[in-house]
Short mmCIF file of C-alpha atoms in Angstrom, two decimals:
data_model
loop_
_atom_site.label_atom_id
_atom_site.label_comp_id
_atom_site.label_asym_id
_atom_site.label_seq_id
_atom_site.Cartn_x
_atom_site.Cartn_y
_atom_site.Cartn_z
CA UNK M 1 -29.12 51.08 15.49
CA UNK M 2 -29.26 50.96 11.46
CA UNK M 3 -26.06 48.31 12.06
CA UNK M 4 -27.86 46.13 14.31
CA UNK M 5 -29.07 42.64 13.85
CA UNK M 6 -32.87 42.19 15.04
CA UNK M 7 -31.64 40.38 18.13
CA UNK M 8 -29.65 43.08 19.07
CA UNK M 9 -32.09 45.76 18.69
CA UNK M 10 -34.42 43.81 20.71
CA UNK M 11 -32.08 43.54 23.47
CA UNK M 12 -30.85 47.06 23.37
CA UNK M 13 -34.34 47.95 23.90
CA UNK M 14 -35.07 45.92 26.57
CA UNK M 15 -32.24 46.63 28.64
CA UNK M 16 -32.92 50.70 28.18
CA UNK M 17 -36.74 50.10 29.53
CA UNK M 18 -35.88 48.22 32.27
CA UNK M 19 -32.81 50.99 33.11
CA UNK M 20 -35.62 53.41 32.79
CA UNK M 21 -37.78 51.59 35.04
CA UNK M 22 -35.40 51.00 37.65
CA UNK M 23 -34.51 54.96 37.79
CA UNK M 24 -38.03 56.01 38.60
CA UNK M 25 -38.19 53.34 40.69
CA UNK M 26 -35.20 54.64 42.38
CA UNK M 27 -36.78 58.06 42.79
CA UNK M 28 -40.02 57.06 44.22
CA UNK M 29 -37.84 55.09 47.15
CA UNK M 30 -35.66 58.09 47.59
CA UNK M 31 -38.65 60.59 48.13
CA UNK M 32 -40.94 58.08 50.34
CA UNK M 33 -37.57 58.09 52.61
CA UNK M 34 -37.04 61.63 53.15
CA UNK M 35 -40.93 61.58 53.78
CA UNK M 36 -41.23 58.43 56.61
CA UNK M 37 -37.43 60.51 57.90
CA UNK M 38 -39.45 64.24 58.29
CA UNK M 39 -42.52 63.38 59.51
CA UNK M 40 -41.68 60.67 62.24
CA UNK M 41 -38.84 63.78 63.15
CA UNK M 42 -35.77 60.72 63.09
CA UNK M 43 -32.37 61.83 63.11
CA UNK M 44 -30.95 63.12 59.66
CA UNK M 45 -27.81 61.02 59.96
CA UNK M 46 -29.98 57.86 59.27
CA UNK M 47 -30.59 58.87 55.87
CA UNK M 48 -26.99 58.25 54.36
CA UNK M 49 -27.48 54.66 55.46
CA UNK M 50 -30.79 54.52 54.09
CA UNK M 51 -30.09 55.48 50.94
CA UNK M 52 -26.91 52.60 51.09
CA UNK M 53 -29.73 50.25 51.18
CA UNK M 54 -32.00 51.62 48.36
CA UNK M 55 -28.95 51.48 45.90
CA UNK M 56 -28.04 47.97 46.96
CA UNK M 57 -31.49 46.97 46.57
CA UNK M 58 -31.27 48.46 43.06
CA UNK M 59 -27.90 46.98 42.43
CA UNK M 60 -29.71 43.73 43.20
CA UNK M 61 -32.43 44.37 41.10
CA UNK M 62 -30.58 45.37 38.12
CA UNK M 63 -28.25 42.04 38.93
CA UNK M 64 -31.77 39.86 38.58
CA UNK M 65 -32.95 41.69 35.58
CA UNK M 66 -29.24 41.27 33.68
CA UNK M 67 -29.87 37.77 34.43
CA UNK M 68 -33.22 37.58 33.43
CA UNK M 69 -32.25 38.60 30.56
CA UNK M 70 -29.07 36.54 29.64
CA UNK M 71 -31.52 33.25 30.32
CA UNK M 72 -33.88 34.95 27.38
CA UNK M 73 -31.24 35.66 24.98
CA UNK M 74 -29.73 31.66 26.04
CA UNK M 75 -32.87 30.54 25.20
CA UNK M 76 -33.16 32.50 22.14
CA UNK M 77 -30.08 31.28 20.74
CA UNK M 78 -31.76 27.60 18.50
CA UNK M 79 -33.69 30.31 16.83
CA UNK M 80 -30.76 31.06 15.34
CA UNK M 81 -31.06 27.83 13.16
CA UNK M 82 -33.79 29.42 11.43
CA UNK M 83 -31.75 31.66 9.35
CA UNK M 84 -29.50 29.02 7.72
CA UNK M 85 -30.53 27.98 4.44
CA UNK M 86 -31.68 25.25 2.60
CA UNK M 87 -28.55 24.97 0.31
CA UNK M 88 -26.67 25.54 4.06
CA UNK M 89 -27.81 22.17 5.35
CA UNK M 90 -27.97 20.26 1.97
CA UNK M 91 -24.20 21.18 1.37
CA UNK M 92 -23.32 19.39 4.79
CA UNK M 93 -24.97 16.09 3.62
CA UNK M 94 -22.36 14.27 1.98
CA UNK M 95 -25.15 11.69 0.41
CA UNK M 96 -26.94 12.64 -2.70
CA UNK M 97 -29.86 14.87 -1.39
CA UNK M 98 -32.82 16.57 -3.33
CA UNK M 99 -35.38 19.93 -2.15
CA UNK M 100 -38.69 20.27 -3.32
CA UNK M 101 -41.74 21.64 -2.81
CA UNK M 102 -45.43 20.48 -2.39
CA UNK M 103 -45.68 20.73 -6.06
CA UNK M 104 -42.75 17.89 -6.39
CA UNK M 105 -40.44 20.83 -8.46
CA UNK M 106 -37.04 21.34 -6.76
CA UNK M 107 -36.14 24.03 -4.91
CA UNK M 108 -32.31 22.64 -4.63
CA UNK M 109 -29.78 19.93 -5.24
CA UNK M 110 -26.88 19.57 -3.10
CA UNK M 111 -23.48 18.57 -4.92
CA UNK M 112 -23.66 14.96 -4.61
CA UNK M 113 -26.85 14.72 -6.16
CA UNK M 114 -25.45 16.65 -8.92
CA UNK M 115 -22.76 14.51 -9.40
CA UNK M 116 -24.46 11.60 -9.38
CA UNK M 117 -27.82 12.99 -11.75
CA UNK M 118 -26.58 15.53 -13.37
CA UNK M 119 -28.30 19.07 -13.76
CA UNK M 120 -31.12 19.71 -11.64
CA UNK M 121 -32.18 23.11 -11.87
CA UNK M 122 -34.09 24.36 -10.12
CA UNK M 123 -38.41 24.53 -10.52
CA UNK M 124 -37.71 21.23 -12.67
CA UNK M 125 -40.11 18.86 -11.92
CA UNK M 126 -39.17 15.53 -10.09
CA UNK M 127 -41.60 13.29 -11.49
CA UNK M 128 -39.90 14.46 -15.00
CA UNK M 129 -36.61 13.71 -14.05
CA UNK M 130 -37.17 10.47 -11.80
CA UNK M 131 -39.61 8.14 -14.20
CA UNK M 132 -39.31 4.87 -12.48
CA UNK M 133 -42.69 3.75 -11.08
CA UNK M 134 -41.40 3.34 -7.49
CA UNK M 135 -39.70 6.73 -7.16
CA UNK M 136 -42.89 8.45 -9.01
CA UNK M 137 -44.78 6.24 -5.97
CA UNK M 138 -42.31 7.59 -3.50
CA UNK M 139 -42.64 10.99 -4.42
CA UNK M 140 -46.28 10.67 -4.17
CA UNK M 141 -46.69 9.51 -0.85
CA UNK M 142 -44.24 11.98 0.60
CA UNK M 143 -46.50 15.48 -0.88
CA UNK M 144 -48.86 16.42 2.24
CA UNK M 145 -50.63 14.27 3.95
CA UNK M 146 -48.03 11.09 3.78
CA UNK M 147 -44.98 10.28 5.97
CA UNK M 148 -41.18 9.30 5.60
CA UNK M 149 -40.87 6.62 2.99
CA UNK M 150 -38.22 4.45 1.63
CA UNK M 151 -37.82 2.64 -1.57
CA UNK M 152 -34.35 0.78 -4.05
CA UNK M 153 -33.83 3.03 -6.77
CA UNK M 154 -31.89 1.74 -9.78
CA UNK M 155 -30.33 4.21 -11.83
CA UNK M 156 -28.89 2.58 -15.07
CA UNK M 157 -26.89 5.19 -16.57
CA UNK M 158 -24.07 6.45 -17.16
CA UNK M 159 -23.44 2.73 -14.75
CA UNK M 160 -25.63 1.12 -13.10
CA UNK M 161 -25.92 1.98 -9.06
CA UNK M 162 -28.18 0.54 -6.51
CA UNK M 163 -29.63 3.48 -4.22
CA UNK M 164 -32.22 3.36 -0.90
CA UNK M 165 -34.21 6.37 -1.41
CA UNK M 166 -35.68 8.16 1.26
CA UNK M 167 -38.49 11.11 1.19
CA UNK M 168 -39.40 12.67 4.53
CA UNK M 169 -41.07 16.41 4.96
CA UNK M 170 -38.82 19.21 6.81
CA UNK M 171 -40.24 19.12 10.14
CA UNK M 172 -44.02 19.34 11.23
CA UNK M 173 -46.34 21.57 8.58
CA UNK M 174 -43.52 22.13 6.45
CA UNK M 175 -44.35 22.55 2.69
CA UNK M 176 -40.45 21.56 1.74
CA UNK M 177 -39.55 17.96 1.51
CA UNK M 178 -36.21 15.95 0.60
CA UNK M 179 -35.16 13.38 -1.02
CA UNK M 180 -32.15 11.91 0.05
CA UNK M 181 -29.82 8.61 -1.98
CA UNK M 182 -27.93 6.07 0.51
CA UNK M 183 -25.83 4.47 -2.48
CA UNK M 184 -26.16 0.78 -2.09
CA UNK M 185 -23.94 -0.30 -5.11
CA UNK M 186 -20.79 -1.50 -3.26
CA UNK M 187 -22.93 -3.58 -0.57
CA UNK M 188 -25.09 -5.44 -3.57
CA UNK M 189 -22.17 -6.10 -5.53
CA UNK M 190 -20.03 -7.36 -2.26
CA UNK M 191 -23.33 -9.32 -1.61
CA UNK M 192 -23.75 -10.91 -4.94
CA UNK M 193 -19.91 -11.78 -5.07
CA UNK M 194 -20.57 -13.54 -2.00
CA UNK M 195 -23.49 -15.52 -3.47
CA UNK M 196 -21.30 -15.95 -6.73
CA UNK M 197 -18.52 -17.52 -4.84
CA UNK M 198 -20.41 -19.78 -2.35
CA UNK M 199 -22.70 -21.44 -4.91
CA UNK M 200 -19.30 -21.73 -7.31
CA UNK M 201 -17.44 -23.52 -4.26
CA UNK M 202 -20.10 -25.68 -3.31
CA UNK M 203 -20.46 -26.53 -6.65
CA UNK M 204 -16.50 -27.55 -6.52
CA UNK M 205 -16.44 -29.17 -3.53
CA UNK M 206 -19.51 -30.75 -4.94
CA UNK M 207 -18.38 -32.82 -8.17
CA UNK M 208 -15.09 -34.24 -5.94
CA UNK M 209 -17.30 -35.78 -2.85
CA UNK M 210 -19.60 -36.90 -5.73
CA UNK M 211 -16.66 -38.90 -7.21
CA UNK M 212 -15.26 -40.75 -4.03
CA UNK M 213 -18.81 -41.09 -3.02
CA UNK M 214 -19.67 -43.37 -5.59
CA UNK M 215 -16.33 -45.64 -5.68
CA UNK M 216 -16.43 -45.97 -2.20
CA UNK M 217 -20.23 -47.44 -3.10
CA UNK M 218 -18.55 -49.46 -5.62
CA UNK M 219 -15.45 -50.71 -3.90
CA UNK M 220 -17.70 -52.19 -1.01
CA UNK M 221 -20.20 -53.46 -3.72
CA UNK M 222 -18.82 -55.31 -6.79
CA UNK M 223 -15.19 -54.18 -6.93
CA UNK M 224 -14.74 -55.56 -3.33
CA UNK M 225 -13.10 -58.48 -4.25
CA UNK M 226 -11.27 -57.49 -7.83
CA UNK M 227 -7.83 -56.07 -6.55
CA UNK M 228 -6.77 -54.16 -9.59
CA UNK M 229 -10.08 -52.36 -9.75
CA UNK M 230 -9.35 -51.56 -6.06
CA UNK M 231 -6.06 -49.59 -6.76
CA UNK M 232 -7.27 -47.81 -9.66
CA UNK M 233 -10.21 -46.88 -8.12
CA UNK M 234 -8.14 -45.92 -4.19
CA UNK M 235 -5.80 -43.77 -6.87
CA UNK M 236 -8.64 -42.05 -8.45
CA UNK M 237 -9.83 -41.15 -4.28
CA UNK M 238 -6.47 -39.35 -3.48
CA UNK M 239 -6.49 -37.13 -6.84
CA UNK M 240 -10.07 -36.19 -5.83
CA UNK M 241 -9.13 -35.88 -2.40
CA UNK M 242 -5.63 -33.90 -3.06
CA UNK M 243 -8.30 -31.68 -5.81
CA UNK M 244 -10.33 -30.67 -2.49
CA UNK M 245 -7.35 -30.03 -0.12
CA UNK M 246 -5.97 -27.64 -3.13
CA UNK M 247 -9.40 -25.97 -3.12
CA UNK M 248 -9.50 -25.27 0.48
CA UNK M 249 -6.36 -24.15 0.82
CA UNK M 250 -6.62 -21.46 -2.21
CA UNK M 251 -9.92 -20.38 -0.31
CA UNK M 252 -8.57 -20.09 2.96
CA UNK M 253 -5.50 -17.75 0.82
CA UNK M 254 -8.18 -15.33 -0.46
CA UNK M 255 -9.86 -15.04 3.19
CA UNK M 256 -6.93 -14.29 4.50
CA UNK M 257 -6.47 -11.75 1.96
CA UNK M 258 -9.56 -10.14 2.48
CA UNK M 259 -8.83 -9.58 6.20
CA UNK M 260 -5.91 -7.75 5.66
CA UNK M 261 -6.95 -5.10 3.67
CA UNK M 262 -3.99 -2.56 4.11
CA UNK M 263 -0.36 -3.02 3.43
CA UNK M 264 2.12 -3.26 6.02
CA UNK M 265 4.27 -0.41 5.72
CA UNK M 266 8.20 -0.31 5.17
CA UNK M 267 9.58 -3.53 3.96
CA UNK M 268 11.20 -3.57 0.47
CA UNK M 269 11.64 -6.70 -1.36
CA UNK M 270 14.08 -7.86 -3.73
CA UNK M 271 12.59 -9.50 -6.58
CA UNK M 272 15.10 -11.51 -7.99
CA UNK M 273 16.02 -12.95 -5.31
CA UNK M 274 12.27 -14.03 -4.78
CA UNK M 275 11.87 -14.82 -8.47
CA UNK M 276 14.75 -17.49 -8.26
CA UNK M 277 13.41 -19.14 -4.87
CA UNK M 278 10.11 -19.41 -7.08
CA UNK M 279 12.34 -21.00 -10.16
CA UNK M 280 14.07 -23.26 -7.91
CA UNK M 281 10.87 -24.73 -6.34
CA UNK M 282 9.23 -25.12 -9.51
CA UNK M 283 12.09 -26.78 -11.40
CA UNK M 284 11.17 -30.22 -10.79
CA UNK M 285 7.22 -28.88 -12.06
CA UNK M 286 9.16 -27.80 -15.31
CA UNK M 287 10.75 -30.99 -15.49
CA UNK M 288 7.86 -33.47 -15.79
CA UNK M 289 6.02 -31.23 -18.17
CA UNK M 290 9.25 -31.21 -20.50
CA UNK M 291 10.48 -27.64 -20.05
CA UNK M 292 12.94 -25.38 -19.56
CA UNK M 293 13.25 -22.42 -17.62
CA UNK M 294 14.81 -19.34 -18.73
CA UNK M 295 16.23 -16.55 -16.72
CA UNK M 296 16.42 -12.96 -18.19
CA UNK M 297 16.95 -10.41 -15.15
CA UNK M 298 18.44 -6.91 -16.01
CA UNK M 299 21.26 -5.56 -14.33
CA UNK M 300 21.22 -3.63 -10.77
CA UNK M 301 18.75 -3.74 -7.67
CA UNK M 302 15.29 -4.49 -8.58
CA UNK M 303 13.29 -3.74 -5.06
CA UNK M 304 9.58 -2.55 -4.69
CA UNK M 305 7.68 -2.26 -1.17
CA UNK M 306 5.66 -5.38 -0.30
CA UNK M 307 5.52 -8.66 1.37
CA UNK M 308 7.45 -11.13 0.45
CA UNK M 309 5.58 -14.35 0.84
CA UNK M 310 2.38 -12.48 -1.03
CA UNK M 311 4.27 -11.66 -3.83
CA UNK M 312 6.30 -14.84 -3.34
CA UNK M 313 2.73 -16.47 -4.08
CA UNK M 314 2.10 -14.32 -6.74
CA UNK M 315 5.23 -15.54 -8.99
CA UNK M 316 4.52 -19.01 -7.73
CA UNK M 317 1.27 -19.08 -9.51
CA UNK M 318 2.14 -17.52 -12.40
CA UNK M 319 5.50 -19.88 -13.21
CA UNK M 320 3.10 -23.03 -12.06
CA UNK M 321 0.58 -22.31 -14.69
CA UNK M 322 3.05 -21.56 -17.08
CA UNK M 323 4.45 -25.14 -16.83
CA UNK M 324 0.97 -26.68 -16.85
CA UNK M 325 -0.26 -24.89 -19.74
CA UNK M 326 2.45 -24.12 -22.06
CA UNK M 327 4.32 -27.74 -21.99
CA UNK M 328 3.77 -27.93 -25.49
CA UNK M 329 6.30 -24.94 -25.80
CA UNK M 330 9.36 -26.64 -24.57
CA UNK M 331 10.41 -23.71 -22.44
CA UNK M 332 9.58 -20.85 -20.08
CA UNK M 333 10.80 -17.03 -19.90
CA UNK M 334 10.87 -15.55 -16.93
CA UNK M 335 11.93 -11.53 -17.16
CA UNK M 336 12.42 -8.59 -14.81
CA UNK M 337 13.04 -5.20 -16.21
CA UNK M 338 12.46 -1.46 -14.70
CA UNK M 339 9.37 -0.06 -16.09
CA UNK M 340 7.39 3.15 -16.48
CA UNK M 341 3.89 3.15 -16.41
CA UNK M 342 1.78 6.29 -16.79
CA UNK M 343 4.83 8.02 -15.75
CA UNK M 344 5.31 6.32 -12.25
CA UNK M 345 8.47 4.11 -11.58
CA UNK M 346 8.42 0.48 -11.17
CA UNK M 347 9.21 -3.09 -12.10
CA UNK M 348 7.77 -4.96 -14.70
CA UNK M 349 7.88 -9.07 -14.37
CA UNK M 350 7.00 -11.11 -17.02
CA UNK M 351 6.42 -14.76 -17.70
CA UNK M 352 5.78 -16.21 -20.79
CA UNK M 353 5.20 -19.65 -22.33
CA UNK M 354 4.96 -20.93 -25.52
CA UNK M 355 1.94 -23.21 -25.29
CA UNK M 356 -1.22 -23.09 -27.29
CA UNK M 357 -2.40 -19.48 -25.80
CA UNK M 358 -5.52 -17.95 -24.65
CA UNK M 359 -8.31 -16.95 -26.88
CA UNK M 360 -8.79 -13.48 -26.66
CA UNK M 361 -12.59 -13.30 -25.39
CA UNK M 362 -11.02 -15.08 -22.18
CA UNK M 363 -8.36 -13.24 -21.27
CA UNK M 364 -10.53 -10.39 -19.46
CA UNK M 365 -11.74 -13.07 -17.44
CA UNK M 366 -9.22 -15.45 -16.43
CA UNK M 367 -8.60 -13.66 -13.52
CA UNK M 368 -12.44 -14.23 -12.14
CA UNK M 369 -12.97 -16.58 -9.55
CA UNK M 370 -13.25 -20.58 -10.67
CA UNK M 371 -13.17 -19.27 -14.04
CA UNK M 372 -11.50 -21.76 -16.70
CA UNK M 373 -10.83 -21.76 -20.05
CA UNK M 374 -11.58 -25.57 -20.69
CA UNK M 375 -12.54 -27.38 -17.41
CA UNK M 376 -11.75 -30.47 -18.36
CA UNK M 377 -8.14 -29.35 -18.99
CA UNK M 378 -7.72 -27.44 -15.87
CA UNK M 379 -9.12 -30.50 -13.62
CA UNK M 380 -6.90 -32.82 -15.18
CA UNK M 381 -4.11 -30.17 -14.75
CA UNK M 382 -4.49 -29.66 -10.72
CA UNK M 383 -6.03 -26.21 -10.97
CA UNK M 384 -8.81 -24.33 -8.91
CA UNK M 385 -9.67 -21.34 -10.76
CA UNK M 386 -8.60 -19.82 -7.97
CA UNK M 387 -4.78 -19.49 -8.17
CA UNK M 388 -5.45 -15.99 -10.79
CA UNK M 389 -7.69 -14.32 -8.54
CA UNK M 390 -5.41 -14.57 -6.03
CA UNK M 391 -2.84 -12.76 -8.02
CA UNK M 392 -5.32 -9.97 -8.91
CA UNK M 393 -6.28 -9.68 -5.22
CA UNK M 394 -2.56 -9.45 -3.77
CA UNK M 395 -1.00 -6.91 -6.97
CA UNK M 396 -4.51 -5.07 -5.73
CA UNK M 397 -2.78 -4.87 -2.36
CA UNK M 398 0.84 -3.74 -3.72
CA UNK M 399 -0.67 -0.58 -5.90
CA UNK M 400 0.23 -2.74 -8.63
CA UNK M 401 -1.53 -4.25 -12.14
CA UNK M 402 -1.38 -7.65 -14.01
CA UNK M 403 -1.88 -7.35 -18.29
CA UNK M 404 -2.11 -10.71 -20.24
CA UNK M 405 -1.22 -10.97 -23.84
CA UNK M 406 -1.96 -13.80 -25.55
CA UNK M 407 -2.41 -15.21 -29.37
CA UNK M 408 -3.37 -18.33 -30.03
CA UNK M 409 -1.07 -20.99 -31.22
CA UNK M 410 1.67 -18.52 -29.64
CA UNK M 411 1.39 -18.71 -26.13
CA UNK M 412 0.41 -16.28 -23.49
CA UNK M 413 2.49 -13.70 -21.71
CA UNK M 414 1.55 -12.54 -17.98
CA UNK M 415 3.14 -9.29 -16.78
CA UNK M 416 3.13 -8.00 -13.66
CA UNK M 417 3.62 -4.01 -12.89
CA UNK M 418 5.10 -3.65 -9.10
CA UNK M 419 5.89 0.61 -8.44
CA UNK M 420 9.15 1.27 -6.73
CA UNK M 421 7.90 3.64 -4.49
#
């Protein structure tokens, strides 16, 4: 039985005792038969039937004792969970997760906590590795004698990430412990954008009600009576008023956004034909600011999968600041080539003024939300600070990318990379 697991050893055993048993067993019946048969002088015929009987009642006995013993190795079976390994169950935790012993050295590091530490050999000590006071605390508390704790870890390098950190022992009387990492990082940073963009709104929302607050206030107070103060002041109201709607509506766009989060599959969408609705809209736009429009489209079928009134938004933003911004450039390109970036097929569209430009510490941030160059400019110029984030969020959408170049004095030029496929 050299090949044998212990189990099946043990079982082997068992079941040759208990066939053992049952033959002696068998014997004594037999012989106590013929005995009761000879000396109460019954009729030897009766024996064959007797016999019957004593092998069904063995039949039935070795039936109970098969059973008896399938319920033992049943309930044997969770015992098998005692042979898997440490590195076993740490490999199935997808989470960062840490083994060590009562001395606080580790025993093992599953992959994800490699990943995200580094090396972790093992007998290194955790208390070496892990320096902030709250995981040296943690660690502490979960050695013998102290239950499952939880503490935020930050780790600061190679980036910063946000982890809850939990330290439990491995069942009762166990001299292993873990440690395991619940990353946080996405949740804080969704949370914080949240913050970000609720105390930024209120704060737009804010200055606007401020505004037609206080010439209401004025209008029913000393201006009520001076007519020409009354218009100026009733035209100031809608501008405020028309700021707000624009606001709103740019906020309800990104919410929208945000609840669609996948692409509907399937439809293509020809550019230039959504590039000259855009052109045609914004003509009159182009006109009061003093400029031109130029069309430079390259020859053949320029389609990309996407929707059409997201990316119809997309171009409509980009043209409208164009005109705002770059009036002092007299015109407007707008330009759709094939492109190839990092080897994948697509679409580049580009739209480029020839105002005063962006300053190059800006430009990574223009597309933040209610971010502006020069507020004063971009109130007195209709805009939300919303209109590039929406562009960011809906190229996001299309597997696409938006790059800026800009000089100063020169103009800025926004290109947008849509793939083909």
């Amino acid at each position: 039985m050299a090949d044998l697991s212990d189990r099946q050893k043990y079982g082997v055993r068992h079941f040759a005792s208990n066939l053992w048993a049952a033959r002696w067993l068998l014997v004594a019946a037999m012989v106590a038969v013929f005995a009761v048969f000879f000396l109460a002088d019954l009729p030897w015929l009766v024996i064959p039937g007797a016999i019957v009987i004593l092998l069904l009642v063995a039949g039935l006995t070795g039936s109970a004792s098969h059973q008896r013993q399938e319920h033992g190795r049943k309930s044997r079976e969770p015992g098998e969970l005692h042979s898997l390994s440490a590195e076993n169950l740490a490999a199935a935790v997808t989470d960062p997760l840490i083994v060590f012993d009562d001395g606080a050295s580790i025993i093992h590091a599953n992959a994800a906590a490699l990943a995200a530490f580094g090396d972790l050999p093992a007998g290194m000590s955790l208390q070496l590795k892990f320096r902030a006071p709250e995981m040296q605390a943690l660690i502490d508390a979960s050695l013998p004698g102290g239950g499952s704790q939880s503490v935020d870890f930050i780790d600061k390098l190679p980036v910063e990430r946000v982890y809850r950190v939990t330290a439990s022992s491995v069942g009762h009387g166990s001299r292993l412990h873990v440690l395991l990492f619940k990353d946080q990082s996405e949740a804080r940073r969704i949370d914080r954008m949240r913050a970000d963009f609720i105390a930024n709104a209120s704060h737009e929302m804010r200055t606007p009600l401020a505004s037609i607050a206080g010439f209401i206030e004025t209008l029913r107070g000393p201006a009520r009576n001076d007519p020409a103060a009354r218009e100026q002041f009733l035209q100031i109201m809608q501008n405020q008023t028309g700021r707000m709607a624009r606001l709103i509506d740019d906020m309800l766009s990104l919410s929208r956004l945000e609840m669609k989060p996948y692409l509907k599959a399937g439809a293509r969408v020809d550019l230039k034909q959504v590039l000259d609705s855009v052109i045609d809209s914004l003509a009159p736009v182009a006109g009061e600011n003093g400029l031109a429009i130029e069309r430079q489209f390259a020859n053949g079928p320029m389609e990309v999968p996407g929707d059409r009134d997201e990316l119809y938004q997309v171009f409509e933003n980009l043209l409208e600041n164009a005109c705002k911004y770059g009036q002092d450039g007299d015109r407007v390109v707008v330009s759709i080539e094939p492109g190839d970036k990092g080897g994948q097929p697509g679409i580049d569209v580009t739209i480029r003024d020839f105002g005063p430009g962006i300053a190059e510490e800006h430009i990574p941030r223009v597309t933040e939300r209610f971010y502006r160059i020069d507020s004063e400019t971009a109130q007195s110029r209709k805009g939300t600070g919303l209109g590039l984030a929406i562009v960011k969020h809906i190229l996001t959408r299309h597997h696409g990318r938006l790059s800026i170049q800009s000089e100063l004095g020169k103009g800025a030029a926004f290109t947008v990379h849509l793939p083909t496929n």
